[in-house]
Short mmCIF file of C-alpha atoms and ligand atoms in Angstrom, two decimals:
data_model
loop_
_atom_site.label_atom_id
_atom_site.label_comp_id
_atom_site.label_asym_id
_atom_site.label_seq_id
_atom_site.Cartn_x
_atom_site.Cartn_y
_atom_site.Cartn_z
CA MET K 42 -22.84 -1.91 -32.93
CA THR K 43 -24.80 -5.20 -32.05
CA GLU K 44 -27.75 -5.24 -30.56
CA GLU K 45 -28.19 -7.53 -27.81
CA ILE K 46 -31.87 -7.90 -26.61
CA ALA K 47 -32.60 -8.34 -22.45
CA GLU K 48 -35.08 -11.24 -21.77
CA ASP K 49 -36.43 -9.55 -18.74
CA LYS K 50 -37.30 -12.20 -16.05
CA ARG K 51 -38.38 -9.73 -13.71
CA ASN K 52 -42.01 -8.66 -12.68
CA ALA K 53 -43.60 -5.52 -12.77
CA ARG K 54 -41.65 -3.33 -10.02
CA SER K 55 -44.41 -3.96 -6.59
CA THR K 56 -43.24 -3.15 -3.48
CA LEU K 57 -44.27 -6.47 -1.87
CA PRO K 58 -40.78 -8.12 -0.82
CA SER K 59 -40.35 -10.97 -2.63
CA LYS K 60 -38.79 -13.39 0.69
CA ASP K 61 -38.43 -12.55 4.64
CA PHE K 62 -36.40 -9.13 4.98
CA SER K 63 -34.57 -8.27 7.89
CA LEU K 64 -32.62 -4.97 9.32
CA TYR K 65 -30.00 -5.53 11.49
CA THR K 66 -27.60 -3.24 13.17
CA LEU K 67 -24.01 -3.73 12.41
CA LYS K 68 -23.41 -4.72 16.15
CA HIS K 69 -25.24 -7.85 15.26
CA ILE K 70 -24.05 -8.60 12.45
CA ALA K 71 -21.74 -11.52 12.87
CA ALA K 72 -18.31 -11.10 10.51
CA ASP K 73 -15.25 -13.32 11.37
CA GLU K 74 -12.39 -11.00 9.31
CA LYS K 75 -9.46 -14.83 10.21
CA GLU K 76 -11.92 -16.60 7.85
CA ARG K 77 -10.10 -16.37 4.52
CA TYR K 78 -8.58 -19.66 2.49
CA THR K 79 -5.05 -18.43 1.79
CA THR K 80 -3.94 -20.06 -1.95
CA GLY K 81 -0.39 -20.60 -0.47
CA LEU K 82 0.95 -18.27 -2.71
CA GLY K 83 1.75 -16.05 -0.68
CA GLU K 84 1.72 -13.62 -3.47
CA PHE K 85 -1.38 -13.86 -4.52
CA ASP K 86 -2.46 -14.32 -0.73
CA ARG K 87 -1.54 -10.28 -0.42
CA VAL K 88 -2.69 -9.28 -3.42
CA LEU K 89 -5.84 -10.53 -1.98
CA GLY K 90 -5.98 -8.71 1.33
CA GLY K 91 -4.95 -11.80 2.85
CA GLY K 92 -6.57 -14.81 0.89
CA LEU K 93 -9.96 -15.54 -0.12
CA VAL K 94 -13.42 -14.70 1.15
CA PRO K 95 -16.08 -16.79 1.77
CA GLY K 96 -18.50 -15.69 -0.13
CA SER K 97 -16.96 -13.42 -2.67
CA VAL K 98 -16.46 -13.62 -6.25
CA VAL K 99 -12.61 -12.96 -7.61
CA LEU K 100 -12.05 -11.51 -11.24
CA ILE K 101 -8.64 -11.87 -12.44
CA GLY K 102 -8.22 -11.01 -15.72
CA GLY K 103 -5.13 -10.65 -18.61
CA ASP K 104 -4.53 -10.71 -22.05
CA PRO K 105 -4.83 -14.77 -23.10
CA GLY K 106 -1.75 -16.16 -22.89
CA ILE K 107 -0.45 -14.65 -19.90
CA GLY K 108 -0.77 -17.75 -16.90
CA LYS K 109 -4.29 -16.65 -15.67
CA SER K 110 -4.23 -20.86 -15.49
CA THR K 111 -1.43 -21.71 -14.21
CA LEU K 112 -1.96 -19.06 -11.25
CA VAL K 113 -5.52 -20.84 -10.89
CA LEU K 114 -4.28 -23.92 -10.71
CA GLN K 115 -1.22 -23.42 -8.47
CA ALA K 116 -3.46 -21.18 -6.00
CA ALA K 117 -5.98 -23.81 -5.80
CA ALA K 118 -3.64 -26.86 -4.96
CA GLY K 119 -2.52 -24.71 -1.81
CA ILE K 120 -5.95 -24.01 -0.69
CA LYS K 121 -7.33 -25.92 2.43
CA GLY K 122 -10.16 -27.63 1.28
CA LYS K 123 -12.33 -28.86 -2.15
CA VAL K 124 -11.34 -26.97 -5.19
CA MET K 125 -13.69 -27.36 -8.37
CA TYR K 126 -11.95 -26.09 -11.56
CA ILE K 127 -14.83 -25.68 -14.49
CA SER K 128 -12.95 -25.66 -17.58
CA GLY K 129 -14.80 -24.21 -20.65
CA GLU K 130 -11.49 -23.34 -22.27
CA GLU K 131 -9.62 -26.47 -22.27
CA SER K 132 -10.22 -29.90 -22.46
CA LEU K 133 -9.21 -32.02 -19.38
CA ARG K 134 -6.31 -33.45 -20.80
CA GLN K 135 -5.13 -30.14 -21.58
CA ILE K 136 -5.21 -29.20 -17.81
CA LYS K 137 -3.69 -32.58 -16.50
CA LEU K 138 -0.62 -31.74 -18.80
CA ARG K 139 -0.42 -28.35 -17.76
CA ALA K 140 -0.73 -29.34 -13.65
CA ASP K 141 1.71 -32.29 -14.92
CA ARG K 142 4.79 -29.47 -16.04
CA ILE K 143 4.14 -27.71 -13.04
CA SER K 144 3.86 -31.07 -10.71
CA VAL K 145 0.29 -29.82 -9.09
CA ARG K 146 -0.86 -32.62 -7.79
CA ALA K 147 -3.04 -31.85 -5.32
CA GLU K 148 -6.07 -34.54 -4.13
CA ASN K 149 -8.36 -31.79 -3.42
CA ILE K 150 -8.82 -30.19 -6.69
CA VAL K 151 -11.88 -31.87 -8.60
CA LEU K 152 -12.41 -30.68 -12.42
CA ALA K 153 -14.80 -30.38 -15.18
CA SER K 154 -14.92 -28.88 -18.60
CA GLU K 155 -18.10 -28.07 -18.34
CA THR K 156 -19.80 -23.90 -20.10
CA GLU K 157 -23.27 -24.00 -19.20
CA LEU K 158 -24.27 -22.03 -15.87
CA ASN K 159 -27.21 -24.06 -14.23
CA ASN K 160 -24.83 -27.71 -14.87
CA ILE K 161 -22.14 -25.64 -13.46
CA LEU K 162 -24.41 -24.18 -10.24
CA HIS K 163 -26.31 -27.74 -9.79
CA ALA K 164 -22.52 -29.76 -9.29
CA VAL K 165 -21.87 -27.07 -6.84
CA HIS K 166 -24.41 -28.18 -5.69
CA GLN K 167 -23.67 -31.51 -4.87
CA GLU K 168 -19.87 -31.11 -4.39
CA GLU K 169 -20.51 -27.93 -1.57
CA PRO K 170 -16.46 -26.68 -3.09
CA VAL K 171 -14.82 -24.36 -0.36
CA VAL K 172 -13.63 -21.89 -3.91
CA LEU K 173 -15.05 -22.68 -7.29
CA ILE K 174 -13.00 -21.37 -10.12
CA VAL K 175 -14.43 -20.47 -13.32
CA ASP K 176 -12.34 -20.38 -16.24
CA SER K 177 -13.26 -18.22 -17.45
CA ILE K 178 -16.84 -16.04 -17.80
CA GLN K 179 -16.39 -15.47 -21.60
CA THR K 180 -17.21 -19.10 -22.84
CA THR K 181 -19.66 -19.43 -19.35
CA TYR K 182 -23.54 -19.72 -20.46
CA ASP K 183 -26.99 -19.85 -19.12
CA SER K 184 -29.16 -22.52 -21.17
CA ARG K 185 -32.34 -20.05 -20.03
CA LEU K 186 -31.00 -17.15 -22.65
CA GLU K 187 -30.50 -16.73 -25.98
CA ASN K 188 -27.99 -15.01 -26.77
CA SER K 189 -24.63 -16.88 -27.23
CA PRO K 190 -21.73 -17.12 -24.86
CA GLY K 191 -19.57 -14.03 -24.76
CA THR K 192 -22.10 -11.80 -25.15
CA VAL K 193 -22.58 -8.87 -22.47
CA THR K 194 -25.86 -10.57 -21.33
CA GLN K 195 -24.74 -13.64 -21.15
CA ILE K 196 -21.53 -12.42 -18.89
CA ARG K 197 -23.35 -9.85 -16.75
CA GLU K 198 -25.76 -12.83 -16.05
CA CYS K 199 -23.87 -15.48 -15.73
CA THR K 200 -21.49 -13.67 -13.17
CA ALA K 201 -25.22 -12.05 -11.75
CA GLY K 202 -25.96 -16.02 -11.01
CA ILE K 203 -22.46 -17.35 -9.72
CA LEU K 204 -22.19 -14.28 -7.33
CA GLU K 205 -26.13 -14.65 -5.70
CA ASP K 206 -25.11 -18.71 -5.24
CA ALA K 207 -21.63 -18.22 -3.54
CA LYS K 208 -22.86 -14.92 -1.73
CA LYS K 209 -26.05 -17.69 -0.53
CA LYS K 210 -23.62 -20.98 -0.36
CA GLY K 211 -20.50 -18.64 1.25
CA TYR K 212 -18.26 -20.68 -1.24
CA ALA K 213 -15.55 -18.23 -2.80
CA VAL K 214 -15.29 -17.61 -7.03
CA LEU K 215 -12.42 -17.12 -8.49
CA LEU K 216 -13.49 -15.80 -12.19
CA ILE K 217 -11.08 -15.60 -14.93
CA GLY K 218 -11.54 -12.91 -18.09
CA HIS K 219 -10.26 -12.41 -20.82
CA VAL K 220 -9.29 -8.94 -21.75
CA THR K 221 -9.44 -8.41 -25.55
CA LYS K 222 -9.01 -5.84 -28.30
CA GLU K 223 -12.28 -6.61 -29.56
CA GLY K 224 -13.81 -7.39 -26.59
CA TYR K 225 -13.13 -5.78 -24.32
CA ILE K 226 -16.17 -4.25 -23.36
CA ALA K 227 -17.24 -7.97 -22.83
CA GLY K 228 -14.79 -8.64 -20.76
CA PRO K 229 -13.08 -7.67 -16.47
CA LYS K 230 -14.14 -3.86 -17.68
CA LEU K 231 -18.16 -5.11 -17.96
CA LEU K 232 -17.72 -6.45 -13.96
CA GLU K 233 -15.72 -4.44 -11.98
CA HIS K 234 -19.01 -3.22 -10.14
CA VAL K 235 -20.49 -6.21 -9.68
CA VAL K 236 -17.81 -8.74 -8.41
CA ASP K 237 -16.16 -7.82 -4.95
CA ALA K 238 -12.11 -7.98 -6.33
CA VAL K 239 -10.80 -7.12 -9.87
CA ILE K 240 -6.77 -8.14 -10.22
CA GLN K 241 -5.37 -8.24 -13.19
CA PHE K 242 -2.60 -10.59 -14.20
CA GLU K 243 -0.02 -8.20 -16.60
CA PRO K 244 3.18 -8.38 -18.14
CA GLU K 245 5.90 -6.66 -16.90
CA THR K 246 7.96 -5.95 -19.83
CA GLY K 247 12.41 -7.81 -20.28
CA GLY K 248 12.63 -10.94 -18.50
CA ASN K 249 9.51 -13.75 -17.46
CA TYR K 250 8.19 -11.85 -14.47
CA ARG K 251 4.76 -10.91 -14.40
CA VAL K 252 2.39 -8.72 -11.84
CA LEU K 253 -0.38 -9.09 -9.89
CA ARG K 254 -2.26 -6.04 -9.25
CA ALA K 255 -6.02 -5.18 -8.05
CA ILE K 256 -8.32 -2.84 -9.06
CA LYS K 257 -10.71 -3.01 -6.82
CA ASN K 258 -10.76 -5.29 -3.87
CA ARG K 259 -12.79 -5.18 -1.31
CA PHE K 260 -11.14 -6.78 1.89
CA GLY K 261 -7.82 -5.15 0.82
CA SER K 262 -5.89 -2.46 -0.05
CA THR K 263 -5.89 -1.67 -3.82
CA ASN K 264 -2.33 -0.97 -3.85
CA GLU K 265 -0.48 -4.15 -3.36
CA LEU K 266 1.60 -5.93 -5.68
CA GLY K 267 2.22 -9.38 -5.91
CA ILE K 268 5.58 -10.18 -8.44
CA PHE K 269 5.83 -13.50 -9.98
CA GLU K 270 8.58 -14.73 -12.73
CA MET K 271 8.02 -17.57 -15.29
CA SER K 272 9.89 -20.82 -15.86
CA GLU K 273 9.50 -24.08 -17.02
CA THR K 274 7.62 -25.59 -14.60
CA GLY K 275 5.33 -22.73 -13.80
CA LEU K 276 5.16 -19.46 -11.95
CA ARG K 277 7.80 -19.02 -9.24
CA GLU K 278 6.65 -16.01 -6.29
CA VAL K 279 9.88 -13.21 -6.26
CA LEU K 280 9.99 -12.25 -2.89
CA ASN K 281 12.13 -10.51 -2.79
CA PRO K 282 11.77 -7.75 -5.85
CA SER K 283 14.86 -5.63 -4.90
CA GLU K 284 17.18 -8.17 -5.51
CA VAL K 285 15.74 -9.24 -8.91
CA PHE K 286 15.67 -5.67 -9.64
CA LEU K 287 18.82 -4.45 -9.02
CA SER K 288 21.13 -7.45 -9.66
CA GLU K 289 21.64 -6.49 -13.05
CA ARG K 290 23.53 -2.73 -11.99
CA SER K 291 26.92 -2.84 -13.91
CA GLY K 292 29.95 -0.98 -12.38
CA GLU K 293 29.86 2.54 -11.44
CA VAL K 294 28.37 3.99 -14.60
CA SER K 295 27.67 8.22 -14.88
CA GLY K 296 23.14 8.22 -14.83
CA SER K 297 22.70 5.25 -12.81
CA VAL K 298 21.37 5.62 -10.03
CA VAL K 299 18.79 3.33 -7.46
CA THR K 300 16.01 4.72 -5.21
CA ALA K 301 13.47 2.94 -2.60
CA ALA K 302 9.70 2.99 -4.09
CA VAL K 303 6.76 1.50 -1.86
CA GLU K 304 4.17 -0.13 -4.12
CA GLY K 305 1.02 -0.76 -1.43
CA THR K 306 2.72 -2.05 2.01
CA ARG K 307 5.97 -3.92 0.71
CA PRO K 308 9.02 -1.14 -0.61
CA ILE K 309 11.12 -2.31 -3.41
CA LEU K 310 14.80 -1.31 -4.63
CA ILE K 311 15.15 0.29 -8.24
CA GLU K 312 17.57 1.90 -10.50
CA VAL K 313 16.71 5.01 -12.69
CA GLN K 314 18.40 5.25 -15.17
CA ALA K 315 18.99 8.27 -17.40
CA LEU K 316 20.55 8.69 -20.65
CA VAL K 317 21.59 13.09 -21.60
CA THR K 318 22.85 13.45 -25.02
CA PRO K 319 23.37 16.90 -26.96
CA SER K 320 20.73 17.33 -29.05
CA ASN K 321 21.70 18.85 -32.42
CA PHE K 322 18.57 19.92 -34.14
CA GLY K 323 15.66 22.65 -32.75
CA ASN K 324 13.65 20.80 -29.98
CA PRO K 325 15.05 18.19 -27.78
CA GLN K 326 14.02 14.54 -26.96
CA ARG K 327 12.40 13.70 -23.66
CA ILE K 328 12.11 9.65 -23.59
CA SER K 329 10.16 7.91 -20.14
CA THR K 330 9.89 4.41 -19.92
CA GLY K 331 8.40 3.73 -16.35
CA PHE K 332 8.07 6.93 -15.10
CA ASP K 333 5.64 9.63 -16.14
CA GLN K 334 6.36 11.92 -19.30
CA ARG K 335 5.35 15.31 -18.14
CA ARG K 336 7.27 14.71 -14.84
CA LEU K 337 10.08 14.02 -16.23
CA SER K 338 9.81 17.48 -18.14
CA ILE K 339 8.98 19.58 -14.70
CA LEU K 340 11.85 18.14 -12.96
CA LEU K 341 14.30 19.16 -15.68
CA ALA K 342 13.33 22.43 -15.82
CA VAL K 343 13.50 22.59 -12.07
CA LEU K 344 16.89 21.16 -12.16
CA GLU K 345 17.96 23.75 -14.91
CA ARG K 346 16.38 26.65 -12.92
CA ARG K 347 17.36 25.74 -9.30
CA ALA K 348 20.05 23.98 -9.18
CA GLY K 349 21.84 25.33 -12.33
CA VAL K 350 22.20 21.57 -14.62
CA ARG K 351 22.02 22.74 -18.20
CA VAL K 352 19.95 20.31 -19.82
CA SER K 353 17.40 22.21 -22.26
CA SER K 354 19.94 21.86 -24.90
CA HIS K 355 19.94 18.10 -23.96
CA ASN K 356 18.22 14.51 -25.44
CA VAL K 357 17.19 13.11 -21.86
CA PHE K 358 16.23 9.04 -22.40
CA LEU K 359 15.11 8.34 -18.71
CA LYS K 360 14.65 4.48 -17.53
CA ILE K 361 13.49 2.95 -14.27
CA ALA K 362 15.01 -0.50 -15.07
CA GLY K 363 13.68 -3.67 -14.65
CA GLY K 364 10.56 -2.23 -16.92
CA VAL K 365 8.66 -1.82 -13.67
CA THR K 366 6.26 1.25 -13.60
CA ILE K 367 6.39 4.16 -10.64
CA GLU K 368 3.51 6.62 -10.21
CA GLU K 369 4.74 8.00 -7.25
CA PRO K 370 6.88 11.26 -6.58
CA ALA K 371 9.35 10.41 -3.25
CA VAL K 372 11.24 8.73 -6.56
CA ASP K 373 11.82 12.69 -7.51
CA LEU K 374 14.97 13.42 -6.17
CA ALA K 375 16.78 10.07 -7.83
CA VAL K 376 15.40 10.87 -10.71
CA CYS K 377 17.29 14.50 -10.82
CA ALA K 378 20.60 13.11 -10.01
CA ALA K 379 20.88 10.52 -12.75
CA VAL K 380 20.06 13.25 -14.93
CA TRP K 381 22.80 15.17 -12.96
CA SER K 382 24.77 12.45 -12.91
CA SER K 383 24.58 12.15 -16.98
CA VAL K 384 25.20 15.33 -17.41
CA THR K 385 28.35 15.73 -15.34
CA ASP K 386 29.63 12.32 -16.98
CA GLN K 387 29.85 12.28 -12.82
CA PRO K 388 29.09 8.24 -11.75
CA VAL K 389 27.31 7.90 -8.64
CA ASN K 390 28.66 6.05 -6.22
CA LYS K 391 27.21 2.49 -5.33
CA SER K 392 26.79 2.77 -1.81
CA ILE K 393 24.88 5.76 -1.78
CA LEU K 394 20.45 5.70 -1.97
CA LEU K 395 18.09 9.04 -2.39
CA LEU K 396 15.03 9.51 -1.20
CA GLY K 397 12.45 12.78 -1.18
CA GLU K 398 10.35 14.21 -3.87
CA VAL K 399 11.08 17.53 -5.79
CA GLY K 400 8.79 20.97 -5.32
CA LEU K 401 8.88 23.60 -8.35
CA GLY K 402 11.24 25.57 -5.82
CA GLY K 403 14.03 23.15 -5.86
CA GLU K 404 13.32 22.31 -2.26
CA VAL K 405 13.21 19.13 -1.13
CA ARG K 406 9.81 17.83 0.10
CA GLY K 407 9.00 14.96 3.26
CA ILE K 408 8.37 11.38 1.84
CA ASN K 409 5.34 8.81 3.21
CA HIS K 410 7.15 5.28 4.17
CA ALA K 411 10.79 6.53 5.11
CA ASP K 412 11.17 4.30 7.57
CA LYS K 413 10.45 1.05 5.71
CA ARG K 414 12.63 2.46 2.13
CA ILE K 415 15.86 2.72 4.67
CA SER K 416 15.64 -0.41 6.05
CA GLU K 417 15.13 -2.48 2.60
CA ALA K 418 17.87 0.14 1.69
CA GLU K 419 20.07 -1.52 4.65
CA LYS K 420 19.15 -4.79 4.22
CA LEU K 421 20.98 -4.18 0.62
CA GLY K 422 24.18 -2.88 2.32
CA PHE K 423 23.12 0.75 0.94
CA THR K 424 25.02 2.80 3.20
CA LYS K 425 24.45 6.49 2.49
CA ILE K 426 20.95 7.64 2.88
CA PHE K 427 19.52 10.82 1.38
CA LEU K 428 17.01 11.54 2.90
CA PRO K 429 14.25 14.63 3.23
CA ALA K 430 15.05 16.97 6.29
CA LYS K 431 11.53 16.41 6.98
CA ASN K 432 12.14 12.84 7.16
CA HIS K 433 15.61 12.97 8.03
CA SER K 434 14.16 13.71 12.66
CA SER K 435 12.35 11.18 12.74
CA ALA K 436 14.91 8.49 10.94
CA SER K 437 17.28 6.38 12.57
CA SER K 438 19.69 3.21 10.78
CA LYS K 439 22.22 1.55 12.44
CA THR K 440 23.93 0.39 9.69
CA ALA K 441 23.73 3.37 6.74
CA LYS K 442 25.00 7.01 7.88
CA LEU K 443 21.49 9.64 6.85
CA ILE K 444 21.98 12.47 5.36
CA SER K 445 19.10 15.42 5.66
CA VAL K 446 18.30 17.39 2.00
CA GLU K 447 16.75 20.61 2.10
CA SER K 448 17.55 21.44 -1.53
CA LEU K 449 17.75 20.05 -4.50
CA ALA K 450 21.14 21.86 -5.31
CA GLN K 451 21.83 20.48 -1.59
CA ALA K 452 21.71 17.46 -2.42
CA LEU K 453 23.63 17.48 -5.85
CA ASN K 454 26.52 18.97 -4.32
CA ASN K 455 27.13 16.69 -1.61
CA ILE K 456 26.51 13.32 -3.43
CA SER K 457 29.85 13.94 -5.79
P1 TYD L 651 -1.78 -19.85 -19.42
O1 TYD L 651 -2.00 -20.69 -17.48
O2 TYD L 651 -2.58 -20.89 -19.81
O3 TYD L 651 -2.22 -18.60 -19.88
P2 TYD L 651 -4.11 -18.28 -19.26
O4 TYD L 651 -4.94 -19.27 -18.86
O5 TYD L 651 -3.38 -16.63 -19.00
O6 TYD L 651 -4.42 -17.80 -21.37
O7 TYD L 651 -0.39 -19.61 -20.06
C1 TYD L 651 0.19 -19.80 -21.13
C2 TYD L 651 1.35 -20.12 -21.57
O8 TYD L 651 2.32 -19.67 -20.64
C3 TYD L 651 0.79 -21.47 -21.47
O9 TYD L 651 0.95 -22.33 -22.92
C4 TYD L 651 1.82 -22.22 -20.67
C5 TYD L 651 2.68 -20.77 -20.55
N1 TYD L 651 4.01 -21.27 -19.07
C6 TYD L 651 5.26 -21.23 -18.18
O10 TYD L 651 5.11 -22.08 -19.84
N2 TYD L 651 5.25 -21.08 -17.37
C7 TYD L 651 4.17 -20.40 -16.48
O11 TYD L 651 5.02 -19.90 -15.62
C8 TYD L 651 2.98 -19.34 -16.93
C9 TYD L 651 2.67 -19.13 -15.94
C10 TYD L 651 3.00 -19.66 -18.33
MG1 MG L 652 -6.59 -20.03 -19.70
#
């Protein structure tokens, strides 16, 4: 516990307004949704909900070294208009070296190495950029406060100061915040409710992939994922994640099944892998990566009771290939099929894709976005798609045969 003395800059509360205050009806407020600054990084723009909204503050959180500075520098280069990049973490020379390495030569970026809030705001007023980047909020401090940089009070006050100024002047702000083990509280969590959007930059296990995920967004969906690949020359957008996630799929091996998950608005094809081995001692193991362990246990019980697949005395290992984590129920059927395929040692044909949620009664339940998933599967050459009977009636496909399934047992009978 550390004690922090907050200075109260406000006077005692009074009911007299300190400035002019008016009320409006919605009809009389002008708002032009088209006005957004796009960064040219499609993946980033989509996660933002279509670009940066003027006057908004977006917090980008992530572990140190994950690539936040690289990301914002690449984004800055694509913005049409002046961008001011304030770094409290690196010298101008270091930024220049990075810019050279990732071939950013944009003329629209003005840089400064500065950490004091009032100096930063003063510079903003002189330069009038459309976007301000502050790297990072932890190194920024307000000299009117006595606390040291990085403390809760400083972070909160600096963010509030930037936010107020941005709203008044109408420029957009990208704030970078570290998430560190010790300083977690003094990071993005603390600011989540203050800023307009919180975007998390995370690694995906396996490969050099990085995922951008919106945790909060006042101007867009929080389900969108932006996928990047790290390279020597900076971040590269992964425009077709399905191809990447399926690229290492080997020939016909038992226990491998493909399904289509929808993250946000985009369908992604993923491979579910299962390995089932006899267990010699007491409690068999159930281990899953990228899929909820409890959900796996439930599905195993359903497989055993409703489809007669014996797994109670077997170890079950389940993995979503490529390291993504899938939370939606539409992948249930594929998980069951992968386990079944491994138990029986029967490979599932490479042209087959399975969709559907599995209920406790062994029934296959309807899913959302069936059409999106089907068209993504068509694109990658799948010719046999198993989908819930509920979705079958309204779905259509030019190149794939759609097979309606009502129960888990029926689906398993038909894939072999
Ligand atoms: P950096 O952007 O400095 O991370 P952060 O600002 O989150 O601390 O990147 C960390 C390191 O990774 C840096 O040494 C450069 C390297 N890197 C690459 O080589 N290629 C890439 O595409 C990215 C994003 C980073
Ligand atoms: Mg950095």
